[in-house]
GROMACS .gro file of C-alpha atoms in nm:
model
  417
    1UNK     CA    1  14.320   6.358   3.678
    2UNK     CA    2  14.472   6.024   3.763
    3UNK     CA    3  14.571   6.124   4.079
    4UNK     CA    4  14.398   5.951   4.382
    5UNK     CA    5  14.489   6.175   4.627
    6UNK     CA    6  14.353   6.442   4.425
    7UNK     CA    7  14.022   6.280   4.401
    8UNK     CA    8  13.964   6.175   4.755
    9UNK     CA    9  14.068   6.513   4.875
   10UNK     CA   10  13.872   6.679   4.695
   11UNK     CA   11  13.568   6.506   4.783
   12UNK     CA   12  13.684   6.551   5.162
   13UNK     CA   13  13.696   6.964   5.050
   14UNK     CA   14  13.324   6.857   4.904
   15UNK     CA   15  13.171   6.729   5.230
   16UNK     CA   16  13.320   6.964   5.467
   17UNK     CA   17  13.190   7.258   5.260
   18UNK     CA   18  12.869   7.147   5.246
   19UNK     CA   19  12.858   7.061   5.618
   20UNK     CA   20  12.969   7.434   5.689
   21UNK     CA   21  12.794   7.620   5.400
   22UNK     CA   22  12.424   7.448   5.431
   23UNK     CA   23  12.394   7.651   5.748
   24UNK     CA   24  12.627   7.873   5.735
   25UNK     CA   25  12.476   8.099   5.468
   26UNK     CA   26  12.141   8.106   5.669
   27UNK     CA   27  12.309   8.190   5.969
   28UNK     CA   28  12.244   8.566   5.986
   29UNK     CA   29  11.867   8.457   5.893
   30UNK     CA   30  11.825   8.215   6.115
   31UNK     CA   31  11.961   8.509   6.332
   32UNK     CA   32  11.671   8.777   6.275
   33UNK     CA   33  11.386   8.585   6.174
   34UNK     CA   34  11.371   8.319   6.407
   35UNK     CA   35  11.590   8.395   6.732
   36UNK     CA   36  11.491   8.806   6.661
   37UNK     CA   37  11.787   8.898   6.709
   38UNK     CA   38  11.848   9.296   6.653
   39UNK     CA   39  12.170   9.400   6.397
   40UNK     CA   40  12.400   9.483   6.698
   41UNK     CA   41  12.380   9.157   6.860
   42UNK     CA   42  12.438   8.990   6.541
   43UNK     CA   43  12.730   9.186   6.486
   44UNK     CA   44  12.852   9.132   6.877
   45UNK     CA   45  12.830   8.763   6.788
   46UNK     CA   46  13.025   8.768   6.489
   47UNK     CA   47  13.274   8.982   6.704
   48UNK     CA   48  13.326   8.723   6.953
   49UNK     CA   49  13.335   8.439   6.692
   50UNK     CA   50  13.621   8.665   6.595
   51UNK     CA   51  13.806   8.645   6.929
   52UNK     CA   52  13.749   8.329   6.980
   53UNK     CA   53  13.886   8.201   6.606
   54UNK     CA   54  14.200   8.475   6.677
   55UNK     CA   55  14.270   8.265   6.971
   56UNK     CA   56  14.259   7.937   6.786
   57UNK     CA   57  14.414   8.016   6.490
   58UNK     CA   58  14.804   7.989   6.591
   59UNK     CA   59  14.775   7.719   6.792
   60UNK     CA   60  14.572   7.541   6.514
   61UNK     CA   61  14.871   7.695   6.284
   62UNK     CA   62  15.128   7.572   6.505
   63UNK     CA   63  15.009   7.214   6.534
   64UNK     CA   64  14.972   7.198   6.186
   65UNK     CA   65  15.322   7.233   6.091
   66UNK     CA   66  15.487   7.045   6.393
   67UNK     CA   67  15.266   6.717   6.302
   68UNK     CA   68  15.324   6.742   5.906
   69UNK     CA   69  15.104   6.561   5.713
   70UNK     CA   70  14.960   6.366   5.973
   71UNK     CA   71  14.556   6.370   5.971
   72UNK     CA   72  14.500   6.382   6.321
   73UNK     CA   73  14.366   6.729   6.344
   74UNK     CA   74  14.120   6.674   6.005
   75UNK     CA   75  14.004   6.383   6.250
   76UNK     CA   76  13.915   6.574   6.522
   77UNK     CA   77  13.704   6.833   6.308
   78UNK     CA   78  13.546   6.560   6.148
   79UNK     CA   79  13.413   6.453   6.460
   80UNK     CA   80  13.305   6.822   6.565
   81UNK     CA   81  13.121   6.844   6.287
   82UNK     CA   82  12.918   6.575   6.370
   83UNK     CA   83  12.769   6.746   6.655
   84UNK     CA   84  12.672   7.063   6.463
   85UNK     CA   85  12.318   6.941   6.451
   86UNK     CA   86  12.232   6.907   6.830
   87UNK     CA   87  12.428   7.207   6.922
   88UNK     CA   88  12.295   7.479   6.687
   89UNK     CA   89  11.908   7.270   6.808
   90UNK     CA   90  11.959   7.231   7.152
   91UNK     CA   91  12.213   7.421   7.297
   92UNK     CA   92  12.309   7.729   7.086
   93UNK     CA   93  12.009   7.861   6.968
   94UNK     CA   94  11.819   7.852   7.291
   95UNK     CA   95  12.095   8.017   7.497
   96UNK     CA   96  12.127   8.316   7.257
   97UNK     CA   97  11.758   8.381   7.331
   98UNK     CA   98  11.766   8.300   7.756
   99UNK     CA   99  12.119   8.398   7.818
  100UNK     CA  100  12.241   8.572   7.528
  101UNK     CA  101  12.617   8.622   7.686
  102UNK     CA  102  12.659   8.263   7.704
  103UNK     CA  103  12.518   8.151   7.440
  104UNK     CA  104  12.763   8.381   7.243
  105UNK     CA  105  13.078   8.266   7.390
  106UNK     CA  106  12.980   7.886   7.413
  107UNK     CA  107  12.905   7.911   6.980
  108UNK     CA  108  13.220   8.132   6.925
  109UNK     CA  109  13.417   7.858   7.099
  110UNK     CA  110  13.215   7.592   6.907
  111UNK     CA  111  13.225   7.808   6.597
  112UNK     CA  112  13.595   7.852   6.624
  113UNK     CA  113  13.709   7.482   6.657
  114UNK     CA  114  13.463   7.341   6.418
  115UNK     CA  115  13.472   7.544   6.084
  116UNK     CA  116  13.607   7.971   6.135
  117UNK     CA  117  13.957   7.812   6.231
  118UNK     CA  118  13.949   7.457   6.102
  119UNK     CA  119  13.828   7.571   5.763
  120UNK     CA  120  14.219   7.732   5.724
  121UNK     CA  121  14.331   7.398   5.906
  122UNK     CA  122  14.167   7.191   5.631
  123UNK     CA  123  14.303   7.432   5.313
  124UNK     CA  124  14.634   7.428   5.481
  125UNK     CA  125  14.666   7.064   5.490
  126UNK     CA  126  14.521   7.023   5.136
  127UNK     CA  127  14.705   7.266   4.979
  128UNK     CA  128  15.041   7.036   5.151
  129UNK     CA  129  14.980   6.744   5.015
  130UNK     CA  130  14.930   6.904   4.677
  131UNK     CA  131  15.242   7.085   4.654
  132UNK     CA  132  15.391   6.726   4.768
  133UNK     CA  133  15.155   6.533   4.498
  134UNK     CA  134  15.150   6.771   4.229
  135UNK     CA  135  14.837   6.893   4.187
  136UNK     CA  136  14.707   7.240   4.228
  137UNK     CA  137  14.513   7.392   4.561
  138UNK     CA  138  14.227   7.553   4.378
  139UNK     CA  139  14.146   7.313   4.178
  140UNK     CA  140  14.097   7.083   4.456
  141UNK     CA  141  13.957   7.350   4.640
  142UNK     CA  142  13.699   7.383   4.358
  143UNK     CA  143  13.503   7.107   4.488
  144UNK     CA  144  13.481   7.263   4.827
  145UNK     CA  145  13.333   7.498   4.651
  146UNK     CA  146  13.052   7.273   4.488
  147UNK     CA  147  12.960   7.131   4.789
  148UNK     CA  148  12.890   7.483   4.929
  149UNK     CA  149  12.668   7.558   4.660
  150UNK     CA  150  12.474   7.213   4.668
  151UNK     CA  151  12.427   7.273   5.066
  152UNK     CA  152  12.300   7.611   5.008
  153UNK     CA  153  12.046   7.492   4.743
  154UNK     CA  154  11.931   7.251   4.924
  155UNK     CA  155  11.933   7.449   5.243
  156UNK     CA  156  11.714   7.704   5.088
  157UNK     CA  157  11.451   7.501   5.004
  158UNK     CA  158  11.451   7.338   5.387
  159UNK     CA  159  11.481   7.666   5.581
  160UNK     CA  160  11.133   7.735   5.510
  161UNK     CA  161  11.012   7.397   5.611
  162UNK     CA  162  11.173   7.370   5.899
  163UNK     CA  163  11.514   7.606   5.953
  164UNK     CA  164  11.656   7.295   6.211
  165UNK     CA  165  11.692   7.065   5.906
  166UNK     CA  166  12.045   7.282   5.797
  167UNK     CA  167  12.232   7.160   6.117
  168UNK     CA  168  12.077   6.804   6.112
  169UNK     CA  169  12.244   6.782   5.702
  170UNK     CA  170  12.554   6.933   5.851
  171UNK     CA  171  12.590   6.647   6.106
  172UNK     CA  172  12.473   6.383   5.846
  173UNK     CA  173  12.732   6.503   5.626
  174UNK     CA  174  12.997   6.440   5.871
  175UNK     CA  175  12.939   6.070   5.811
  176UNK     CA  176  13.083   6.148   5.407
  177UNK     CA  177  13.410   6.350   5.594
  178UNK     CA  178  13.488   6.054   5.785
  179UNK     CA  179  13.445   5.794   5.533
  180UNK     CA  180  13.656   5.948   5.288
  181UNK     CA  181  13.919   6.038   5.519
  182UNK     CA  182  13.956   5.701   5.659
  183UNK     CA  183  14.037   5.639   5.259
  184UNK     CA  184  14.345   5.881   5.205
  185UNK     CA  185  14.605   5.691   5.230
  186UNK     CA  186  14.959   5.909   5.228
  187UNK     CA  187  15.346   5.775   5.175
  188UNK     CA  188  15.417   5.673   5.505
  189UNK     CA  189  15.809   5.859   5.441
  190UNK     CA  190  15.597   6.174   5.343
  191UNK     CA  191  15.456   6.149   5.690
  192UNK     CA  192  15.815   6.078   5.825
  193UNK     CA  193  15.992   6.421   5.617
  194UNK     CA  194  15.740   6.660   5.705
  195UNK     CA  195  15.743   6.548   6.069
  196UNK     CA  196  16.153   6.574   6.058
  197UNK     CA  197  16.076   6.915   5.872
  198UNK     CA  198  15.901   7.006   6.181
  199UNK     CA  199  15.930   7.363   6.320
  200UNK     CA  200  16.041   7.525   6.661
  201UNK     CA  201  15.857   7.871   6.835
  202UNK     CA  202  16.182   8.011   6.775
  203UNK     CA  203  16.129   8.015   6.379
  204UNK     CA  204  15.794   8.126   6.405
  205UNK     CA  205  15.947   8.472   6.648
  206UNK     CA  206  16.141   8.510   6.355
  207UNK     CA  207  15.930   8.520   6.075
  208UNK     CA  208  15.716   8.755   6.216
  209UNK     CA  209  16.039   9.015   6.252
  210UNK     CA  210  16.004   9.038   5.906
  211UNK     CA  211  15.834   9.381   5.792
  212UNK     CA  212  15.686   9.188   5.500
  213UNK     CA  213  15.493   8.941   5.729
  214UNK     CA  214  15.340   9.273   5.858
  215UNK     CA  215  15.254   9.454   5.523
  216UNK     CA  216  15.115   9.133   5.416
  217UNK     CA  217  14.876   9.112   5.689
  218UNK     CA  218  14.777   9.489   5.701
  219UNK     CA  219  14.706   9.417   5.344
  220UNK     CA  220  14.466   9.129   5.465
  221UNK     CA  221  14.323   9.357   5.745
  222UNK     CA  222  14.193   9.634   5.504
  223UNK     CA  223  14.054   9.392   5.267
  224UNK     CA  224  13.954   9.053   5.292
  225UNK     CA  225  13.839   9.089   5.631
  226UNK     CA  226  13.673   9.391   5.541
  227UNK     CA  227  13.443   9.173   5.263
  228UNK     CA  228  13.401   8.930   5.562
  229UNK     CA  229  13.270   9.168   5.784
  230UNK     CA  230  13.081   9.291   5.433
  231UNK     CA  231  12.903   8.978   5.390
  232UNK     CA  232  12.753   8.851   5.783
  233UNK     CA  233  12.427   9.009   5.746
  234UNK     CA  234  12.392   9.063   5.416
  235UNK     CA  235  12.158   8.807   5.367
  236UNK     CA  236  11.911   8.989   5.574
  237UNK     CA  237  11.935   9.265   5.319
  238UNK     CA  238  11.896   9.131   4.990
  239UNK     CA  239  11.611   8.966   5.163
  240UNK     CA  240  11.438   9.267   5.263
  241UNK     CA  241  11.447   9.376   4.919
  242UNK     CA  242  11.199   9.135   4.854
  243UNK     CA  243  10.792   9.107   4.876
  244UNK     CA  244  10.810   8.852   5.182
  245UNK     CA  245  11.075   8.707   5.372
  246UNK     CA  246  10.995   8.374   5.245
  247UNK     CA  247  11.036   8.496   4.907
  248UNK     CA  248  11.363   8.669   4.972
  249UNK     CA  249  11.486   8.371   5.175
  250UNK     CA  250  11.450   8.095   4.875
  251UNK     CA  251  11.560   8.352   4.596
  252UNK     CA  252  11.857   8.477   4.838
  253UNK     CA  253  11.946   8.039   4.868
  254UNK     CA  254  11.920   8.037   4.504
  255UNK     CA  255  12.123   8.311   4.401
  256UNK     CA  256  12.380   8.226   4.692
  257UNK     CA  257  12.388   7.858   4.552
  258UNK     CA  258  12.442   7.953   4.209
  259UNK     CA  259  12.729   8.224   4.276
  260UNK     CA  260  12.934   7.937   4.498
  261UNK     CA  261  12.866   7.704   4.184
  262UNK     CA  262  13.080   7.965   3.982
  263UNK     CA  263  13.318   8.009   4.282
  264UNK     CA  264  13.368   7.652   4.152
  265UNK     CA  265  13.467   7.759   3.822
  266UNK     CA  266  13.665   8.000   3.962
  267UNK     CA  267  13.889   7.792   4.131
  268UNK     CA  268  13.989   7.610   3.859
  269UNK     CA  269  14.093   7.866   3.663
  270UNK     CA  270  14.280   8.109   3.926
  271UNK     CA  271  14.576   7.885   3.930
  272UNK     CA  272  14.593   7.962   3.538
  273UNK     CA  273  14.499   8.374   3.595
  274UNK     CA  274  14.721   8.377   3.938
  275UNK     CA  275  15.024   8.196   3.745
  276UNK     CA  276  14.980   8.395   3.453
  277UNK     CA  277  14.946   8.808   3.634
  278UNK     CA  278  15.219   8.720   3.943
  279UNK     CA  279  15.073   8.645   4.331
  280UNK     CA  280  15.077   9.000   4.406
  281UNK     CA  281  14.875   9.165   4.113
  282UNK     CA  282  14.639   8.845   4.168
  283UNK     CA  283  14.566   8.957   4.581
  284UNK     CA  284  14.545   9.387   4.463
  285UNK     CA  285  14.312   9.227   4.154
  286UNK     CA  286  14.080   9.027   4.426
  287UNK     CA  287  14.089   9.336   4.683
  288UNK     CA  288  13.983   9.586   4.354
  289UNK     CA  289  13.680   9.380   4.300
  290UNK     CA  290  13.595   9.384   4.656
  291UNK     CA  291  13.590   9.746   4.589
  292UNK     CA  292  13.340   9.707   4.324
  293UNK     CA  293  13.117   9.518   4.498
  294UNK     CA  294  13.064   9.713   4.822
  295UNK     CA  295  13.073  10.041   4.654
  296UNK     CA  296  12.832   9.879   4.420
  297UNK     CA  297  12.593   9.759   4.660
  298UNK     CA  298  12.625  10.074   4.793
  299UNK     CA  299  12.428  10.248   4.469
  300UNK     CA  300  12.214   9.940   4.321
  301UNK     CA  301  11.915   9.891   4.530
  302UNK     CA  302  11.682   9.658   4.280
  303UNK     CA  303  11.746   9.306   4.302
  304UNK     CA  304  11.845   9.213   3.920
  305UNK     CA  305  12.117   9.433   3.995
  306UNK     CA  306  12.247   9.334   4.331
  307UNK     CA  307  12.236   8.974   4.262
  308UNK     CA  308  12.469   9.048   3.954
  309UNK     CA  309  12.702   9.208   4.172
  310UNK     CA  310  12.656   8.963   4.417
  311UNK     CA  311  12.792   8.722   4.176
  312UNK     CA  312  13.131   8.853   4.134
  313UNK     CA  313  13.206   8.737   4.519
  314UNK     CA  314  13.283   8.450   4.277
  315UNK     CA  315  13.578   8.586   4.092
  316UNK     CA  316  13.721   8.782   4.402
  317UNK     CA  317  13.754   8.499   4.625
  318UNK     CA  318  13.876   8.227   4.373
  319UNK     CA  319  14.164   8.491   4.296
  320UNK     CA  320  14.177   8.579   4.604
  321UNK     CA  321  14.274   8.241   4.781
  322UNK     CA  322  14.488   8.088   4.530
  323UNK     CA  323  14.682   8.406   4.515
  324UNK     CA  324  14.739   8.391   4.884
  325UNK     CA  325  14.889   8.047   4.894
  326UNK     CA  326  15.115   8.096   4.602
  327UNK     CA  327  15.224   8.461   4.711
  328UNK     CA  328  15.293   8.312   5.108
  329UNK     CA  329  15.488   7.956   4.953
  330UNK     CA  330  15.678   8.214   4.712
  331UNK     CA  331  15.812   8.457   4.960
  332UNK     CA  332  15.820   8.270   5.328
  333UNK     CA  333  15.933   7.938   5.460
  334UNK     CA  334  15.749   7.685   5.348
  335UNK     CA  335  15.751   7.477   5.702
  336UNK     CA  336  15.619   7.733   5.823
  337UNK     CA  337  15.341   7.780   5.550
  338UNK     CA  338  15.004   7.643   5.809
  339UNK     CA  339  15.148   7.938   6.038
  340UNK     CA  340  15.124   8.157   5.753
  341UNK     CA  341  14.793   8.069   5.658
  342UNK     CA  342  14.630   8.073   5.957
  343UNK     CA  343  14.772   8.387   6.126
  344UNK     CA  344  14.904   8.596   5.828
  345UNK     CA  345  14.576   8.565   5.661
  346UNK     CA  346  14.323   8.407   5.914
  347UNK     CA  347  14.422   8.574   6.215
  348UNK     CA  348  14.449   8.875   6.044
  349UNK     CA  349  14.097   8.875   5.881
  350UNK     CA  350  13.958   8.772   6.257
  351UNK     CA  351  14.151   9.085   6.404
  352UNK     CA  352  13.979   9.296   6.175
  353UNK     CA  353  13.599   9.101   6.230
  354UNK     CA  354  13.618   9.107   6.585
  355UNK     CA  355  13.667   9.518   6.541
  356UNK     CA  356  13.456   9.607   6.289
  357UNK     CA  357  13.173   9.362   6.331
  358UNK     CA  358  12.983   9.492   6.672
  359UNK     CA  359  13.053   9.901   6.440
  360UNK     CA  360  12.967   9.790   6.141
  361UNK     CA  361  12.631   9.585   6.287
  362UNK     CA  362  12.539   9.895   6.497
  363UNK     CA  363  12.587  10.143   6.149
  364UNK     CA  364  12.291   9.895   5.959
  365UNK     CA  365  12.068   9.980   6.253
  366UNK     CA  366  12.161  10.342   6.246
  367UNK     CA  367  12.186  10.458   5.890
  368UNK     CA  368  12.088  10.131   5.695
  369UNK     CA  369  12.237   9.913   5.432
  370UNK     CA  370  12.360  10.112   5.111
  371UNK     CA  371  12.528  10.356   5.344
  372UNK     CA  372  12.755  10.158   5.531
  373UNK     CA  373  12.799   9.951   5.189
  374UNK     CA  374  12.968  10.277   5.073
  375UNK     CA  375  13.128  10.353   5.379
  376UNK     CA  376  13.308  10.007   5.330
  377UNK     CA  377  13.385  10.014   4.993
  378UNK     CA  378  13.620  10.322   5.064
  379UNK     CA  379  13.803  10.121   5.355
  380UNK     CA  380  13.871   9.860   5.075
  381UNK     CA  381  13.960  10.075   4.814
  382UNK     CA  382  14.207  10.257   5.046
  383UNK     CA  383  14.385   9.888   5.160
  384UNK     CA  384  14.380   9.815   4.782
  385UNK     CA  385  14.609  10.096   4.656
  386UNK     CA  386  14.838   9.981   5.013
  387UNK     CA  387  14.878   9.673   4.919
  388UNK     CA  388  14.980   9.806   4.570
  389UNK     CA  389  15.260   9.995   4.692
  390UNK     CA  390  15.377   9.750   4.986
  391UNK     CA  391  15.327   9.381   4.934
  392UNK     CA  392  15.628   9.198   4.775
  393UNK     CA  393  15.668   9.218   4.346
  394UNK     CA  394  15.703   8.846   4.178
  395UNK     CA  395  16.035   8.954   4.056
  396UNK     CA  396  16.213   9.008   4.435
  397UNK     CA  397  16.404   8.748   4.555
  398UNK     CA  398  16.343   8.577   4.869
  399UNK     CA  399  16.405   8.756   5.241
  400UNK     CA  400  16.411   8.740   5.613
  401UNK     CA  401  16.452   8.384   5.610
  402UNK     CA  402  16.726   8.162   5.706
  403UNK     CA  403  16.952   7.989   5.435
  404UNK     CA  404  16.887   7.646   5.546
  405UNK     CA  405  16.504   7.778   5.494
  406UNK     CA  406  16.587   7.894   5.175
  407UNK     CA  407  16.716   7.604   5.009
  408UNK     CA  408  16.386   7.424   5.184
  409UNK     CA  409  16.162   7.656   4.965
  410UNK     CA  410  16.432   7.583   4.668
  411UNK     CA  411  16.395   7.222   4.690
  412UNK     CA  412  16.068   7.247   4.777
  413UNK     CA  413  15.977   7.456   4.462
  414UNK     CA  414  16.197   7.292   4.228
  415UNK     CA  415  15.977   6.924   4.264
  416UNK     CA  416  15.642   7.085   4.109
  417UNK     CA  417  15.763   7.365   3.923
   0.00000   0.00000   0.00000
């Protein structure tokens, strides 16, 4: 609690999340109700955003690691962000409706750079500095989560004045991002180590020899990309489910507020559940309520009871991320731990988007909501019991990596352990 670092971190985690999430959530709304855009073509957008983030994601992951803990990339994001406002007004949203191609590919590339890949580079370099300054990942990561659900609460209440106000916060917020960044001040031999710590493509070829790199993110395939894909337009369900859009759109920025608000609480204790079960029962514990849900949402059809299950997103993804940094700094290189992140578990969630997204889009026009729901909650379920058989126990030692790599992690380890 006395750490600075920890503070001013987490109040960069605060402003960025709030910057993505105050639109973000109202995306597949903003979508439908006011571009009229069909299922499909929501589902070939999130597709492409796909692509476009798959492309980004190892070069993001790659620049990460070679410049350390240097904050030149969280500077250039900040400064994206900033422009979310008059894109999504004057740009985006008026090409998707004249010429829908390029407004697709011009957002995905926007999309990509901004917050689908920068998000990861963000955690990654958060979740650095804490292993370096002792404090734990989700519970800075918490606060990102509190600034989601204050941008969604807020955001619901503005969409129906005026559904341009969520970009316009998003580029005011930028102003917080900067500020507070300009304020984190890190050891300047920190910077120095993890810059001499830097990694070459030939260590990156060899990680990803390793069949647990692969099982790992098959693993991430079948399930966490699956509850991505799960989630894009299902805001435009629960609001359906409701007397008038209006109605569903407030109680659906309510209920998405208040379930990112315990995401929050979730985060702080998943280092304390994750530490306590292992890495790997924490990631087959996320994926089996993932299960739940879908399969769940699949059945309940009033809205007491799919805003209950709509809640558990909560648990799932606090579990979920904390148990993926802990289970990828246990078992790989730790240099190479921004690769890791953003194409062991990134990448391979965007693989999976940019497949299923257009299918999955096309099967709510064709059969509706509770069926695909059910359709997906069997995908999960299957990638739950793989991951169960095939990702790496707590108790194995470390593989696949050099020695000199190995006595990194060691070293590495030993400081905050």
């Amino acid at each position: 609690m006395k750490n600075s670092l920890y503070w001013k971190l987490s109040a960069f985690f605060f402003a960025f999340f709030f910057c993505w999430l105050v639109f973000f959530a109202f995306m597949p709304i903003w979508f439908k109700q006011i571009l009229h855009l069909s299922g499909t073509e929501i589902g070939t957008i999130y597709s492409v955003n796909a692509i476009f983030t798959m492309m980004m994601q190892p070069c993001y992951g790659y620049i990460s690691d070679r410049i350390g803990l240097k904050k030149t990339l969280l500077y250039f994001i900040t400064g994206m962000v900033s422009l979310t406002g008059p894109f999504f007004i004057f740009v985006y949203g008026p090409l998707l409706t004249s010429f829908f191609s390029a407004g697709v590919v011009v957002g995905a590339i926007f999309m990509a750079l901004v917050f689908l890949a920068g998000c990861a580079v963000v955690e990654s370099f958060i979740e650095k500095v804490g292993r370096r300054y002792n404090f734990e990942f989700g519970r800075a990561r918490m606060w990102g989560s509190l600034g989601a659900a204050v941008g969604i609460f807020f955001a619901g209440i503005a969409f129906n004045i005026n559904p341009n106000i969520i970009f316009w916060f998003a580029s005011v917020g930028s102003a917080v991002m900067f500020i507070v960044l300009m304020n984190v001040k890190l050891d300047e031999a920190d910077v120095e180590v993890a810059k001499k710590n830097n990694i070459s493509l030939k260590d990156v070829r060899q990680l990803f020899k390793s069949k647990d790199v692969w099982s790992f993110m098959v693993f991430i395939l079948g399930s966490a990309c699956v509850y991505s894909v799960f989630d894009q337009q299902f805001p435009i369900y629960y609001a359906s489910l409701f007397p008038t859009e209006a109605e569903g759109n407030s109680a659906f920025g309510y209920l998405n507020s208040f379930q990112v608000f315990l995401e929050a609480g979730g985060m702080c204790i998943a280092p304390w559940i994750v530490n306590k079960i292992g890495a790997k029962k924490g990631l087959v514990l996320a994926a089996t309520i993932m299960t739940f849900r879908m399969l769940g949402s699949g059945i309940v059809t009033n809205t007491y009871g799919i805003s209950a299950i709509k809640l558990l997103h909560a648990i799932e993804l606090s579990i979920l991320l904390v148990a993926v940094f802990k289970y990828l700094a246990k078992n790989f290189d730790n240099r190479l731990s921004s690769v890791m992140y953003l194409v062991g578990f990134q990448l391979s969630n965007q693989v999976g988007a940019a497949i299923l997204s257009p299918i999955v889009g096309s099967l709510y026009d064709s059969i509706g909501f509770p069926p695909t729901y059910l359709f997906l909650g069997v995908v999960v379920g299957s990638f739950t019991l793989f991951g169960l058989f095939s990702l790496r126990s707590d108790n194995k030692n470390i593989g696949n990596i050099s020695s000199s790599a190995v006595n990194d992690n060691v070293l590495e380890q030993s400081k905050y352990n």
